[in-house]
PDB file of C-alpha atoms in Angstrom:
ATOM      1  CA  TYR A   1      79.006  86.785 121.197  1.00 76.00           C
ATOM      2  CA  ALA A   2      78.721  90.160 119.533  1.00 78.00           C
ATOM      3  CA  ILE A   3      80.771  93.333 119.510  1.00 82.00           C
ATOM      4  CA  PHE A   4      78.959  96.458 118.378  1.00 82.00           C
ATOM      5  CA  LEU A   5      80.993  99.327 116.980  1.00 79.00           C
ATOM      6  CA  SER A   6      79.545 102.785 117.557  1.00 80.00           C
ATOM      7  CA  THR A   7      80.369 106.421 116.906  1.00 78.00           C
ATOM      8  CA  ALA A   8      81.106 108.828 119.749  1.00 76.00           C
ATOM      9  CA  SER A   9      77.422 109.869 119.647  1.00 77.00           C
ATOM     10  CA  GLY A  10      76.367 106.236 120.170  1.00 75.00           C
ATOM     11  CA  THR A  11      75.190 105.458 116.631  1.00 77.00           C
ATOM     12  CA  ASN A  12      75.781 101.801 115.803  1.00 81.00           C
ATOM     13  CA  GLN A  13      78.161 101.518 112.818  1.00 84.00           C
ATOM     14  CA  GLY A  14      78.501  97.763 112.605  1.00 87.00           C
ATOM     15  CA  SER A  15      79.232  94.582 114.459  1.00 88.00           C
ATOM     16  CA  ILE A  16      81.417  91.520 114.725  1.00 89.00           C
ATOM     17  CA  THR A  17      79.293  88.525 115.630  1.00 91.00           C
ATOM     18  CA  LYS A  18      80.220  84.912 116.431  1.00 88.00           C
ATOM     19  CA  ASN A  19      77.421  82.558 115.464  1.00 84.00           C
ATOM     20  CA  GLY A  20      77.794  78.807 115.348  1.00 82.00           C
ATOM     21  CA  GLY A  21      81.076  78.067 113.618  1.00 81.00           C
ATOM     22  CA  GLY A  22      81.551  81.406 111.889  1.00 89.00           C
ATOM     23  CA  ILE A  23      82.242  85.081 112.314  1.00 88.00           C
ATOM     24  CA  THR A  24      80.109  87.751 110.663  1.00 88.00           C
ATOM     25  CA  TYR A  25      81.413  91.262 110.038  1.00 87.00           C
ATOM     26  CA  GLY A  26      78.465  93.604 109.625  1.00 88.00           C
ATOM     27  CA  SER A  27      78.467  97.172 108.361  1.00 87.00           C
ATOM     28  CA  ASN A  28      75.408  99.388 108.365  1.00 87.00           C
ATOM     29  CA  SER A  29      73.481  99.217 105.104  1.00 89.00           C
ATOM     30  CA  ASP A  30      70.058 100.495 106.156  1.00 88.00           C
ATOM     31  CA  TYR A  31      68.414 102.702 103.515  1.00 93.00           C
ATOM     32  CA  ARG A  32      67.464 105.225 106.214  1.00 90.00           C
ATOM     33  CA  LEU A  33      71.151 106.071 106.657  1.00 88.00           C
ATOM     34  CA  LYS A  34      71.794 106.810 102.961  1.00 92.00           C
ATOM     35  CA  GLU A  35      71.060 109.610 100.524  1.00 96.00           C
ATOM     36  CA  ASN A  36      71.767 110.580  96.903  1.00 97.00           C
ATOM     37  CA  LEU A  37      71.178 107.036  95.609  1.00 96.00           C
ATOM     38  CA  ASN A  38      72.337 106.477  92.028  1.00 96.00           C
ATOM     39  CA  TYR A  39      71.812 103.198  90.197  1.00 96.00           C
ATOM     40  CA  THR A  40      73.074 104.368  86.782  1.00 95.00           C
ATOM     41  CA  TRP A  41      76.861 104.534  87.191  1.00 95.00           C
ATOM     42  CA  ASP A  42      79.224 102.656  84.874  1.00 97.00           C
ATOM     43  CA  ALA A  43      80.772  99.745  86.764  1.00 97.00           C
ATOM     44  CA  THR A  44      82.329  97.932  83.805  1.00 97.00           C
ATOM     45  CA  THR A  45      84.686 100.789  82.932  1.00 97.00           C
ATOM     46  CA  ARG A  46      85.847 101.055  86.549  1.00 97.00           C
ATOM     47  CA  LEU A  47      86.235  97.287  86.935  1.00 97.00           C
ATOM     48  CA  LYS A  48      88.416  97.065  83.825  1.00 97.00           C
ATOM     49  CA  GLN A  49      90.855  99.488  85.485  1.00 98.00           C
ATOM     50  CA  LEU A  50      91.553  97.044  88.338  1.00 98.00           C
ATOM     51  CA  LYS A  51      94.752  95.007  87.966  1.00 98.00           C
ATOM     52  CA  PRO A  52      94.438  91.626  89.703  1.00 97.00           C
ATOM     53  CA  ALA A  53      97.869  90.076  90.216  1.00 98.00           C
ATOM     54  CA  ARG A  54      99.413  86.780  91.282  1.00 98.00           C
ATOM     55  CA  PHE A  55     102.192  87.055  93.852  1.00 97.00           C
ATOM     56  CA  ASN A  56     103.679  85.560  96.987  1.00 97.00           C
ATOM     57  CA  TRP A  57     104.208  87.321 100.293  1.00 96.00           C
ATOM     58  CA  ILE A  58     107.801  88.167 101.202  1.00 95.00           C
ATOM     59  CA  ASN A  59     107.365  86.731 104.717  1.00 94.00           C
ATOM     60  CA  ASP A  60     105.845  83.424 103.478  1.00 94.00           C
ATOM     61  CA  SER A  61     108.642  80.856 103.560  1.00 95.00           C
ATOM     62  CA  THR A  62     106.558  78.486 101.393  1.00 96.00           C
ATOM     63  CA  ASP A  63     106.408  81.024  98.524  1.00 95.00           C
ATOM     64  CA  THR A  64     102.750  80.139  97.999  1.00 96.00           C
ATOM     65  CA  THR A  65     101.307  82.053  95.052  1.00 97.00           C
ATOM     66  CA  VAL A  66      98.059  83.911  95.788  1.00 97.00           C
ATOM     67  CA  ASP A  67      95.691  86.163  93.859  1.00 97.00           C
ATOM     68  CA  GLY A  68      95.050  89.722  94.937  1.00 97.00           C
ATOM     69  CA  PHE A  69      95.592  93.414  94.377  1.00 98.00           C
ATOM     70  CA  LEU A  70      98.121  96.100  95.251  1.00 98.00           C
ATOM     71  CA  ALA A  71      96.353  98.564  97.517  1.00 98.00           C
ATOM     72  CA  HIS A  72      97.829 101.669  95.905  1.00 98.00           C
ATOM     73  CA  GLU A  73      96.556 100.535  92.479  1.00 98.00           C
ATOM     74  CA  VAL A  74      93.030 100.047  93.829  1.00 98.00           C
ATOM     75  CA  SER A  75      92.956 103.327  95.765  1.00 97.00           C
ATOM     76  CA  ASN A  76      92.299 105.483  92.683  1.00 96.00           C
ATOM     77  CA  ILE A  77      89.457 103.245  91.455  1.00 97.00           C
ATOM     78  CA  VAL A  78      87.695 102.186  94.682  1.00 97.00           C
ATOM     79  CA  PRO A  79      89.131 104.538  97.326  1.00 97.00           C
ATOM     80  CA  GLU A  80      86.753 103.338 100.040  1.00 95.00           C
ATOM     81  CA  ALA A  81      88.414  99.904  99.840  1.00 96.00           C
ATOM     82  CA  VAL A  82      91.869 101.175 100.860  1.00 97.00           C
ATOM     83  CA  THR A  83      93.242 102.682 104.044  1.00 96.00           C
ATOM     84  CA  GLY A  84      96.655 104.262 104.423  1.00 96.00           C
ATOM     85  CA  ASN A  85      98.882 105.993 101.922  1.00 97.00           C
ATOM     86  CA  LYS A  86     101.370 104.578  99.430  1.00 98.00           C
ATOM     87  CA  ASP A  87     104.986 104.481 100.697  1.00 98.00           C
ATOM     88  CA  GLN A  88     104.094 105.807 104.161  1.00 97.00           C
ATOM     89  CA  ILE A  89     106.500 105.024 107.019  1.00 97.00           C
ATOM     90  CA  TYR A  90     106.349 105.446 110.786  1.00 96.00           C
ATOM     91  CA  THR A  91     107.776 108.621 112.234  1.00 96.00           C
ATOM     92  CA  ALA A  92     109.759 108.423 115.482  1.00 96.00           C
ATOM     93  CA  GLU A  93     106.751 109.772 117.407  1.00 95.00           C
ATOM     94  CA  GLU A  94     104.330 107.249 115.861  1.00 95.00           C
ATOM     95  CA  ALA A  95     106.743 104.366 116.485  1.00 95.00           C
ATOM     96  CA  GLU A  96     106.846 105.200 120.206  1.00 95.00           C
ATOM     97  CA  ASN A  97     103.113 104.454 120.418  1.00 93.00           C
ATOM     98  CA  ALA A  98     103.105 101.321 118.243  1.00 92.00           C
ATOM     99  CA  PRO A  99     104.366  98.038 119.743  1.00 92.00           C
ATOM    100  CA  ASN A 100     107.268  96.345 117.922  1.00 94.00           C
ATOM    101  CA  THR A 101     107.620  99.297 115.554  1.00 96.00           C
ATOM    102  CA  ALA A 102     110.615 101.494 114.804  1.00 96.00           C
ATOM    103  CA  GLU A 103     111.025 104.780 113.017  1.00 97.00           C
ATOM    104  CA  GLY A 104     111.207 104.121 109.277  1.00 97.00           C
ATOM    105  CA  ASP A 105     109.203 100.856 109.374  1.00 97.00           C
ATOM    106  CA  ILE A 106     106.611 100.650 106.633  1.00 97.00           C
ATOM    107  CA  LYS A 107     103.074 101.743 107.464  1.00 96.00           C
ATOM    108  CA  ALA A 108     101.392  99.212 105.210  1.00 96.00           C
ATOM    109  CA  GLN A 109      98.283 100.094 103.280  1.00 97.00           C
ATOM    110  CA  GLN A 110      95.327  97.829 103.912  1.00 96.00           C
ATOM    111  CA  MET A 111      92.468  96.821 101.673  1.00 96.00           C
ATOM    112  CA  ASP A 112      88.947  95.584 102.358  1.00 94.00           C
ATOM    113  CA  ALA A 113      88.187  93.438  99.299  1.00 94.00           C
ATOM    114  CA  SER A 114      84.498  93.268 100.269  1.00 93.00           C
ATOM    115  CA  LYS A 115      84.232  96.892  99.090  1.00 95.00           C
ATOM    116  CA  LEU A 116      84.760  95.571  95.538  1.00 97.00           C
ATOM    117  CA  VAL A 117      81.615  93.396  95.639  1.00 97.00           C
ATOM    118  CA  PRO A 118      79.135  96.124  94.542  1.00 97.00           C
ATOM    119  CA  LEU A 119      81.397  96.919  91.577  1.00 97.00           C
ATOM    120  CA  LEU A 120      81.541  93.234  90.633  1.00 97.00           C
ATOM    121  CA  VAL A 121      77.779  92.721  90.915  1.00 98.00           C
ATOM    122  CA  LYS A 122      76.985  95.864  88.901  1.00 98.00           C
ATOM    123  CA  THR A 123      79.459  94.820  86.195  1.00 98.00           C
ATOM    124  CA  ILE A 124      77.803  91.390  85.931  1.00 98.00           C
ATOM    125  CA  GLN A 125      74.419  93.102  85.587  1.00 98.00           C
ATOM    126  CA  GLU A 126      75.767  95.404  82.851  1.00 98.00           C
ATOM    127  CA  LEU A 127      77.347  92.505  80.973  1.00 97.00           C
ATOM    128  CA  GLU A 128      74.164  90.451  81.273  1.00 98.00           C
ATOM    129  CA  ALA A 129      72.175  93.346  79.780  1.00 97.00           C
ATOM    130  CA  ARG A 130      74.656  93.635  76.880  1.00 97.00           C
ATOM    131  CA  ILE A 131      74.473  89.875  76.207  1.00 98.00           C
ATOM    132  CA  THR A 132      70.671  89.964  76.262  1.00 97.00           C
ATOM    133  CA  ALA A 133      70.649  92.911  73.838  1.00 97.00           C
ATOM    134  CA  LEU A 134      73.042  91.119  71.485  1.00 97.00           C
ATOM    135  CA  GLU A 135      70.949  87.941  71.562  1.00 98.00           C
ATOM    136  CA  SER A 136      67.749  89.838  70.694  1.00 94.00           C
TER     137      SER A 136
END
């Protein structure tokens, strides 16, 4: 099974595909859709600004500790990874159109951690280059 996500003009933007025992979430990454490529940005400095935390979810009765990030802290460093705005709540009008939602309920920010992968890979490459230079 596959679901293809397209723009209003019909351009394919990505897909959700079931194959075997797994699900694949695909986003366009074709070079023909990109411009202004830059391979020389400083990933290490940006990565060091991220603040990984350990926490448990309020609605988890087991109080299981997990690793993660706070979306509003990531939004200034990797804005494409975060949707929504810090401290946003539903207005009365928005709540009317959202099931099981009331005015004043939190409109939670969301984060796509996969957007951090390029930053992580580039940082590893930068650190590897520094180690190699130090060993020479």
